[in-house]
Amino acid sequence: MQPPHQPPMNGQHSQPPPQGPVVPMPPQQQAPPLPYYQQQQAPQYYQQALPQPWGQQQQYAAPPPQYPPPPQTQHYATPPQQYAPLPQQQYAPPPQQQYAPSPYGTTPGSGEVRTLWIGDLQHWMDENYLHYNAFAAVAQQIASVKIIRNKQTGHSEGYGFIEFYSRAAAEHTLMNFNGQMMPNVEMTFKLNWASASTGDKRGDSGSDRTIFVGDLAHDVTDSMLEDVFRAKYPSVRGANVVVDRMTGWPKGFGFVRFGDLNEQARAMTEMNGMLLSTRQMRIGAAANKKNRDAQQTYATDGAYQSSKGNSSENDPNNTTVFVGGLDSNVNEEYLRQIFTPYGEISYVKIPVGKHCGFVQFTSRSCAEEAIRMLNGSQVGGQKVRLSWGRSPQNRQ
């Protein structure tokens, strides 16, 4: 009898009972090594490609985080921050630093003389140039700078005043700058002590020390006029040649300002008739500041009240000046000396018993200047009134 059918072991599927003798199967089960090999290699391949990317991504993914904030982006952003503020740091702070509290521990107005006079300035030189360019080395020690300008034209008179925080700073500047070359120009510093602590407080006495210089050659400049007087009188503070506003040509006369009254008086006599360029100078007294201001206002109105409506004022050929309010002690010779600095005189006449006189010039421009400068001035102890007189053709 045949043995009963046994169930398969190890979960192997049952096979149909052999029809014949049991013959071992050929080693077909060894064929899977190729698939198994492939199956074994595949996991290894995927294990290297898939599981390890986490570790490898840390190695290869490390650079990518560096790309979003690359160092180049920082370099391109930094220069604008570096170059943009520079102009503000260079130009904005200085004005604030210049007006900082005084390094010497004093304040303007303490009473000590700490103001310098500066002369021989060019027409384009303003307060900013003097403060921040010419005196840049001592800019922080300067309290204020003022250039004196003509009240009518607004043009510089060629001199000014520099106030320092202390006298020590002013002395240091005077010793180290005076006579030295000014920056960017072919001229030297001309410095001296001012007569008062500030230019605004110098008073009328400074203007009373001004002399009139007439009969100047047309090539005489401000610096030439100042130099010829400064060579003999160290207190000279400045000089200017009057220029015609319309043509720009010099009118042939000017003014010299002194700091010392004695030197001014000496110059009136010693320099009269001295040769400057091609002509001899004629020296005379200049009206004081108050009278000159009144004369300028008087002349600007376009009509002198004493001769308003008189045709002689508008007569281009009229060269006669009427002088009213004369002192009884003034004679014709003295009156000629007063008017001679303003031009060549044809004749001088003082009627007997009259407190007035007439001065006739050879040119109308000289008469105009005499009226402008001497009207309201003191002549022989009395304040005179000047206006146009009658032309020679109209005199009886």
Coordinates of C-alpha atoms in Angstrom, one line a residue:
M1 CA 0.0 0.0 0.0
Q2 CA 1.1 3.6 -0.6
P3 CA 1.8 5.9 2.3
P4 CA -0.8 8.5 3.0
H5 CA -0.2 12.0 1.5
Q6 CA 1.8 14.3 3.9
P7 CA 1.2 18.1 4.0
P8 CA 4.0 20.2 2.8
M9 CA 6.5 21.6 5.3
N10 CA 7.6 25.2 5.9
G11 CA 4.6 26.6 4.2
Q12 CA 5.5 25.2 0.8
H13 CA 2.6 24.8 -1.5
S14 CA 1.6 21.3 -2.2
Q15 CA 2.4 19.9 -5.5
P16 CA 0.4 17.4 -7.3
P17 CA 1.5 13.9 -6.4
P18 CA 4.0 12.6 -8.8
Q19 CA 2.7 10.3 -11.4
G20 CA 5.9 8.4 -11.5
P21 CA 8.9 8.0 -9.5
V22 CA 10.0 11.1 -7.6
V23 CA 12.8 12.7 -9.5
P24 CA 14.6 15.6 -7.8
M25 CA 13.9 18.9 -9.6
P26 CA 16.8 20.3 -11.4
P27 CA 18.5 23.0 -9.5
Q28 CA 16.0 25.6 -10.8
Q29 CA 16.0 27.2 -7.4
Q30 CA 19.7 28.3 -8.1
A31 CA 18.5 30.3 -11.0
P32 CA 17.2 33.1 -8.7
P33 CA 20.8 34.1 -7.8
L34 CA 20.7 36.4 -10.8
P35 CA 17.4 38.0 -9.8
Y36 CA 18.6 37.8 -6.2
Y37 CA 21.8 39.4 -7.2
Q38 CA 20.0 42.1 -9.0
Q39 CA 17.6 42.4 -6.0
Q40 CA 20.6 42.7 -3.7
Q41 CA 22.4 45.2 -5.8
A42 CA 19.3 47.3 -6.3
P43 CA 18.8 47.9 -2.6
Q44 CA 22.5 48.7 -2.3
Y45 CA 22.2 51.1 -5.1
Y46 CA 19.1 52.8 -3.8
Q47 CA 20.5 52.8 -0.3
Q48 CA 23.4 54.8 -1.6
A49 CA 21.2 57.1 -3.7
L50 CA 18.1 57.4 -1.5
P51 CA 18.8 56.9 2.2
Q52 CA 22.2 58.7 2.1
P53 CA 21.1 61.8 0.4
W54 CA 20.2 63.2 3.8
G55 CA 23.9 63.0 4.8
Q56 CA 25.1 63.9 1.4
Q57 CA 22.6 66.8 1.1
Q58 CA 24.3 68.2 4.2
Q59 CA 27.6 68.0 2.3
Y60 CA 26.4 69.2 -1.1
A61 CA 23.5 71.3 0.2
A62 CA 25.8 73.3 2.4
P63 CA 27.0 75.6 -0.4
P64 CA 23.5 76.5 -1.6
P65 CA 22.6 78.3 1.7
Q66 CA 25.6 80.5 1.0
Y67 CA 24.2 81.6 -2.4
P68 CA 21.1 83.4 -1.1
P69 CA 23.3 85.8 1.0
P70 CA 26.4 85.8 -1.1
P71 CA 29.2 88.0 0.0
Q72 CA 28.9 90.0 -3.2
T73 CA 25.6 91.4 -2.2
Q74 CA 27.2 92.8 0.9
H75 CA 30.0 94.5 -1.1
Y76 CA 27.6 96.1 -3.5
A77 CA 25.4 97.4 -0.7
T78 CA 28.3 98.8 1.4
P79 CA 29.8 101.4 -1.0
P80 CA 26.7 103.5 -1.3
Q81 CA 26.6 103.7 2.5
Q82 CA 30.3 104.6 2.6
Y83 CA 30.3 107.2 -0.1
A84 CA 26.9 108.8 0.5
P85 CA 27.6 110.2 4.0
L86 CA 31.1 111.5 3.1
P87 CA 30.0 114.8 1.5
Q88 CA 27.8 115.4 4.6
Q89 CA 30.7 114.7 6.9
Q90 CA 33.0 117.0 5.0
Y91 CA 30.9 120.0 4.3
A92 CA 28.0 120.0 6.8
P93 CA 29.9 119.9 10.1
P94 CA 32.4 122.7 9.6
P95 CA 29.9 125.6 10.0
Q96 CA 28.7 124.1 13.1
Q97 CA 32.2 123.6 14.5
Q98 CA 33.3 127.1 13.6
Y99 CA 30.6 128.7 15.8
A100 CA 31.3 126.3 18.7
P101 CA 32.0 127.8 22.1
S102 CA 35.2 129.8 22.3
P103 CA 38.3 127.5 22.8
Y104 CA 39.8 130.3 24.9
G105 CA 36.9 130.4 27.4
T106 CA 35.8 133.9 26.5
T107 CA 32.9 135.3 24.7
P108 CA 32.6 138.2 22.3
G109 CA 31.9 141.5 24.1
S110 CA 34.1 140.9 27.1
G111 CA 35.8 144.3 26.5
E112 CA 39.3 143.3 25.4
V113 CA 40.5 144.4 22.0
R114 CA 40.6 141.3 19.9
T115 CA 39.7 142.6 16.4
L116 CA 42.0 142.9 13.5
W117 CA 41.7 145.3 10.5
I118 CA 42.4 143.7 7.1
G119 CA 42.9 145.8 4.0
D120 CA 43.7 145.6 0.3
L121 CA 40.8 143.2 -0.3
Q122 CA 39.7 142.3 -3.8
H123 CA 36.1 143.1 -4.8
W124 CA 35.2 139.3 -4.9
M125 CA 36.4 138.6 -1.4
D126 CA 33.5 138.1 1.0
E127 CA 33.1 137.1 4.6
N128 CA 33.0 133.3 3.8
Y129 CA 36.3 133.5 1.8
L130 CA 38.1 135.2 4.7
H131 CA 36.6 133.0 7.4
Y132 CA 36.9 129.5 5.8
N133 CA 39.6 130.0 3.2
A134 CA 42.0 132.8 4.0
F135 CA 42.0 132.1 7.7
A136 CA 41.1 128.4 7.6
A137 CA 43.9 127.6 10.0
V138 CA 42.4 129.7 12.7
A139 CA 38.7 129.6 11.6
Q140 CA 37.6 128.1 14.9
Q141 CA 39.1 131.0 16.8
I142 CA 37.2 133.6 14.8
A143 CA 34.0 135.0 16.2
S144 CA 32.8 137.2 13.3
V145 CA 34.0 138.6 10.0
K146 CA 32.7 141.9 8.5
I147 CA 33.6 143.5 5.2
I148 CA 32.8 147.2 4.9
R149 CA 30.6 147.9 1.8
N150 CA 29.4 151.0 0.1
K151 CA 25.9 151.8 1.2
Q152 CA 24.8 152.9 -2.2
T153 CA 26.4 150.3 -4.5
G154 CA 26.9 147.4 -2.0
H155 CA 30.5 146.9 -3.3
S156 CA 33.3 146.2 -1.0
E157 CA 35.3 149.2 0.2
G158 CA 38.5 147.0 0.2
Y159 CA 38.8 146.5 3.9
G160 CA 37.1 144.8 6.8
F161 CA 37.3 143.6 10.4
I162 CA 38.0 140.1 11.9
E163 CA 36.9 139.6 15.5
F164 CA 38.4 136.8 17.5
Y165 CA 37.3 135.0 20.7
S166 CA 40.4 136.3 22.6
R167 CA 43.2 138.8 22.2
A168 CA 45.7 136.0 22.3
A169 CA 44.2 134.5 19.1
A170 CA 44.2 137.9 17.4
E171 CA 47.8 138.5 18.4
H172 CA 48.8 135.1 17.1
T173 CA 47.0 135.7 13.8
L174 CA 48.6 139.2 13.4
M175 CA 52.1 137.8 14.0
N176 CA 51.8 134.8 11.7
F177 CA 49.6 136.0 8.9
N178 CA 50.6 139.7 8.3
G179 CA 52.7 139.9 5.2
Q180 CA 52.2 136.3 4.2
M181 CA 50.7 135.2 0.9
M182 CA 47.0 134.7 0.8
P183 CA 45.7 131.4 -0.5
N184 CA 45.1 131.1 -4.3
V185 CA 45.8 134.8 -5.0
E186 CA 48.9 136.7 -5.7
M187 CA 48.7 139.1 -2.8
T188 CA 49.7 139.3 0.8
F189 CA 47.8 139.7 4.1
K190 CA 47.6 143.3 5.3
L191 CA 46.6 143.2 8.9
N192 CA 46.6 145.7 11.8
W193 CA 44.9 146.2 15.1
A194 CA 41.4 147.8 14.7
S195 CA 40.5 150.9 16.7
A196 CA 37.6 149.2 18.4
S197 CA 36.5 145.7 19.4
T198 CA 34.3 145.3 16.3
G199 CA 33.8 147.0 13.0
D200 CA 30.3 148.2 13.9
K201 CA 31.6 150.0 16.9
R202 CA 34.5 151.9 15.5
G203 CA 32.7 155.2 15.6
D204 CA 33.1 158.3 13.5
S205 CA 36.6 159.0 14.6
G206 CA 37.9 156.5 12.1
S207 CA 36.2 158.4 9.2
D208 CA 37.6 161.7 10.5
R209 CA 41.1 160.3 9.8
T210 CA 40.4 160.1 6.1
I211 CA 42.0 162.4 3.6
F212 CA 41.1 163.3 0.1
V213 CA 43.6 162.6 -2.7
G214 CA 42.9 164.4 -6.0
D215 CA 44.5 164.8 -9.4
L216 CA 45.3 161.1 -9.7
A217 CA 46.5 159.5 -12.9
H218 CA 44.1 157.1 -14.6
D219 CA 46.4 154.1 -14.0
V220 CA 46.5 154.6 -10.2
T221 CA 44.8 151.7 -8.4
D222 CA 43.7 151.2 -4.8
S223 CA 46.8 149.2 -3.9
M224 CA 49.1 151.8 -5.5
L225 CA 47.5 154.6 -3.6
E226 CA 47.7 152.7 -0.3
D227 CA 51.3 151.5 -0.8
V228 CA 52.6 155.0 -1.4
F229 CA 51.1 156.3 1.9
R230 CA 51.8 153.1 3.9
A231 CA 55.5 153.4 3.1
K232 CA 55.6 156.6 5.2
Y233 CA 52.7 156.1 7.6
P234 CA 52.3 152.7 9.1
S235 CA 48.8 153.4 10.5
V236 CA 47.3 153.6 7.0
R237 CA 44.3 151.2 7.0
G238 CA 43.2 151.3 3.4
A239 CA 42.7 153.4 0.3
N240 CA 40.3 153.4 -2.6
V241 CA 40.1 155.2 -5.9
V242 CA 36.6 156.4 -6.8
V243 CA 35.3 154.8 -10.1
D244 CA 32.6 156.1 -12.3
R245 CA 29.6 153.8 -12.0
M246 CA 28.5 154.1 -15.6
T247 CA 31.9 153.8 -17.4
G248 CA 34.0 152.0 -14.8
W249 CA 36.8 154.4 -15.3
P250 CA 38.5 156.1 -12.3
K251 CA 37.4 159.7 -11.6
G252 CA 40.9 160.8 -10.8
F253 CA 40.6 161.0 -7.0
G254 CA 40.4 158.8 -4.0
F255 CA 40.6 158.5 -0.2
V256 CA 43.2 157.2 2.3
R257 CA 42.2 156.1 5.8
F258 CA 44.5 156.5 8.7
G259 CA 44.5 154.9 12.2
D260 CA 46.6 157.7 13.8
L261 CA 45.4 161.3 13.8
N262 CA 49.0 162.7 13.9
E263 CA 50.0 160.7 10.8
Q264 CA 46.9 162.0 9.0
A265 CA 47.8 165.6 9.7
R266 CA 51.4 165.0 8.6
A267 CA 50.3 163.4 5.4
M268 CA 48.1 166.4 4.6
T269 CA 51.2 168.6 4.3
E270 CA 54.0 166.1 3.5
M271 CA 52.3 164.2 0.6
N272 CA 50.7 167.2 -1.1
G273 CA 52.3 167.6 -4.5
M274 CA 54.1 164.3 -4.3
L275 CA 54.4 162.4 -7.6
L276 CA 52.3 159.2 -8.1
S277 CA 52.6 157.6 -11.4
T278 CA 52.6 160.5 -13.9
R279 CA 50.9 163.2 -11.8
Q280 CA 51.3 165.1 -8.6
M281 CA 48.8 164.4 -5.9
R282 CA 46.6 167.1 -4.3
I283 CA 45.8 166.4 -0.7
G284 CA 42.8 167.8 1.2
A285 CA 40.5 167.1 4.1
A286 CA 37.6 164.7 3.6
A287 CA 34.2 165.3 5.1
N288 CA 33.4 163.3 8.2
K289 CA 31.3 160.2 8.0
K290 CA 28.0 161.8 9.0
N291 CA 28.4 164.6 6.5
R292 CA 29.4 162.2 3.8
D293 CA 26.4 160.0 4.4
A294 CA 24.2 163.1 4.2
Q295 CA 25.9 164.2 1.0
Q296 CA 25.4 160.9 -0.6
T297 CA 21.7 160.9 0.3
Y298 CA 21.5 164.5 -0.8
A299 CA 23.1 163.8 -4.2
T300 CA 21.0 160.7 -4.8
D301 CA 17.8 162.6 -4.7
G302 CA 18.9 164.2 -8.0
A303 CA 18.3 167.8 -7.0
Y304 CA 19.9 170.1 -4.5
Q305 CA 17.2 171.9 -2.6
S306 CA 18.9 175.2 -2.6
S307 CA 19.0 175.2 -6.4
K308 CA 15.9 173.2 -7.2
G309 CA 14.2 174.6 -10.2
N310 CA 17.3 176.5 -11.2
S311 CA 18.3 175.8 -14.8
S312 CA 22.0 176.1 -13.8
E313 CA 21.8 172.7 -12.2
N314 CA 21.0 171.0 -15.5
D315 CA 23.4 173.1 -17.5
P316 CA 26.2 170.8 -18.7
N317 CA 28.5 173.8 -19.1
N318 CA 28.0 175.1 -15.6
T319 CA 31.0 174.5 -13.4
T320 CA 30.3 177.0 -10.6
V321 CA 29.6 175.9 -7.1
F322 CA 27.7 178.1 -4.6
V323 CA 29.0 178.0 -1.0
G324 CA 26.5 179.2 1.6
G325 CA 26.8 179.6 5.4
L326 CA 30.5 180.7 5.3
D327 CA 32.2 181.8 8.5
S328 CA 33.0 185.5 8.4
N329 CA 36.7 184.7 9.0
V330 CA 37.0 182.7 5.8
N331 CA 38.7 184.5 3.0
E332 CA 39.0 183.6 -0.7
E333 CA 42.5 182.1 -0.4
Y334 CA 41.3 179.8 2.4
L335 CA 38.3 178.8 0.4
R336 CA 40.5 178.0 -2.6
Q337 CA 42.6 175.7 -0.5
I338 CA 39.5 173.8 0.6
F339 CA 38.3 173.2 -2.9
T340 CA 41.6 172.8 -4.7
P341 CA 41.9 169.0 -4.0
Y342 CA 38.8 168.3 -6.1
G343 CA 40.1 169.8 -9.3
E344 CA 41.5 172.8 -11.1
I345 CA 39.8 176.0 -10.1
S346 CA 39.3 179.0 -12.4
Y347 CA 38.4 181.6 -9.8
V348 CA 37.0 182.0 -6.2
K349 CA 34.8 184.9 -5.2
I350 CA 33.3 185.9 -1.8
P351 CA 31.0 188.9 -2.1
V352 CA 31.7 191.7 0.5
G353 CA 29.5 191.4 3.5
K354 CA 28.0 188.2 2.4
H355 CA 28.3 184.8 4.2
C356 CA 28.6 183.0 0.9
G357 CA 31.0 182.4 -2.0
F358 CA 31.4 181.0 -5.5
V359 CA 34.0 178.5 -6.7
Q360 CA 34.3 177.9 -10.4
F361 CA 36.1 174.7 -11.7
T362 CA 37.4 174.1 -15.1
S363 CA 35.3 170.9 -15.5
R364 CA 31.8 170.0 -14.4
S365 CA 32.9 166.6 -13.0
C366 CA 35.2 168.3 -10.5
A367 CA 32.4 170.6 -9.4
E368 CA 30.0 167.7 -9.0
E369 CA 32.5 165.9 -6.8
A370 CA 33.1 169.0 -4.7
I371 CA 29.4 169.4 -4.0
R372 CA 29.0 165.7 -3.2
M373 CA 31.9 165.6 -0.8
L374 CA 31.9 169.0 0.9
N375 CA 28.2 169.7 1.3
G376 CA 27.5 169.9 5.0
S377 CA 31.1 169.8 6.1
Q378 CA 32.8 172.2 8.5
V379 CA 34.7 175.1 6.9
G380 CA 36.1 177.7 9.2
G381 CA 33.9 176.5 12.1
Q382 CA 30.7 176.7 10.2
K383 CA 28.7 174.0 8.4
V384 CA 28.5 175.1 4.7
R385 CA 25.7 174.4 2.2
L386 CA 26.8 173.7 -1.4
S387 CA 24.7 173.8 -4.5
W388 CA 25.0 174.8 -8.1
G389 CA 25.8 178.5 -8.8
R390 CA 25.0 180.4 -11.9
S391 CA 26.9 179.6 -15.0
P392 CA 29.3 182.3 -16.2
Q393 CA 26.9 183.1 -19.1
N394 CA 24.1 183.9 -16.8
R395 CA 26.0 186.0 -14.3
Q396 CA 25.3 189.7 -14.4

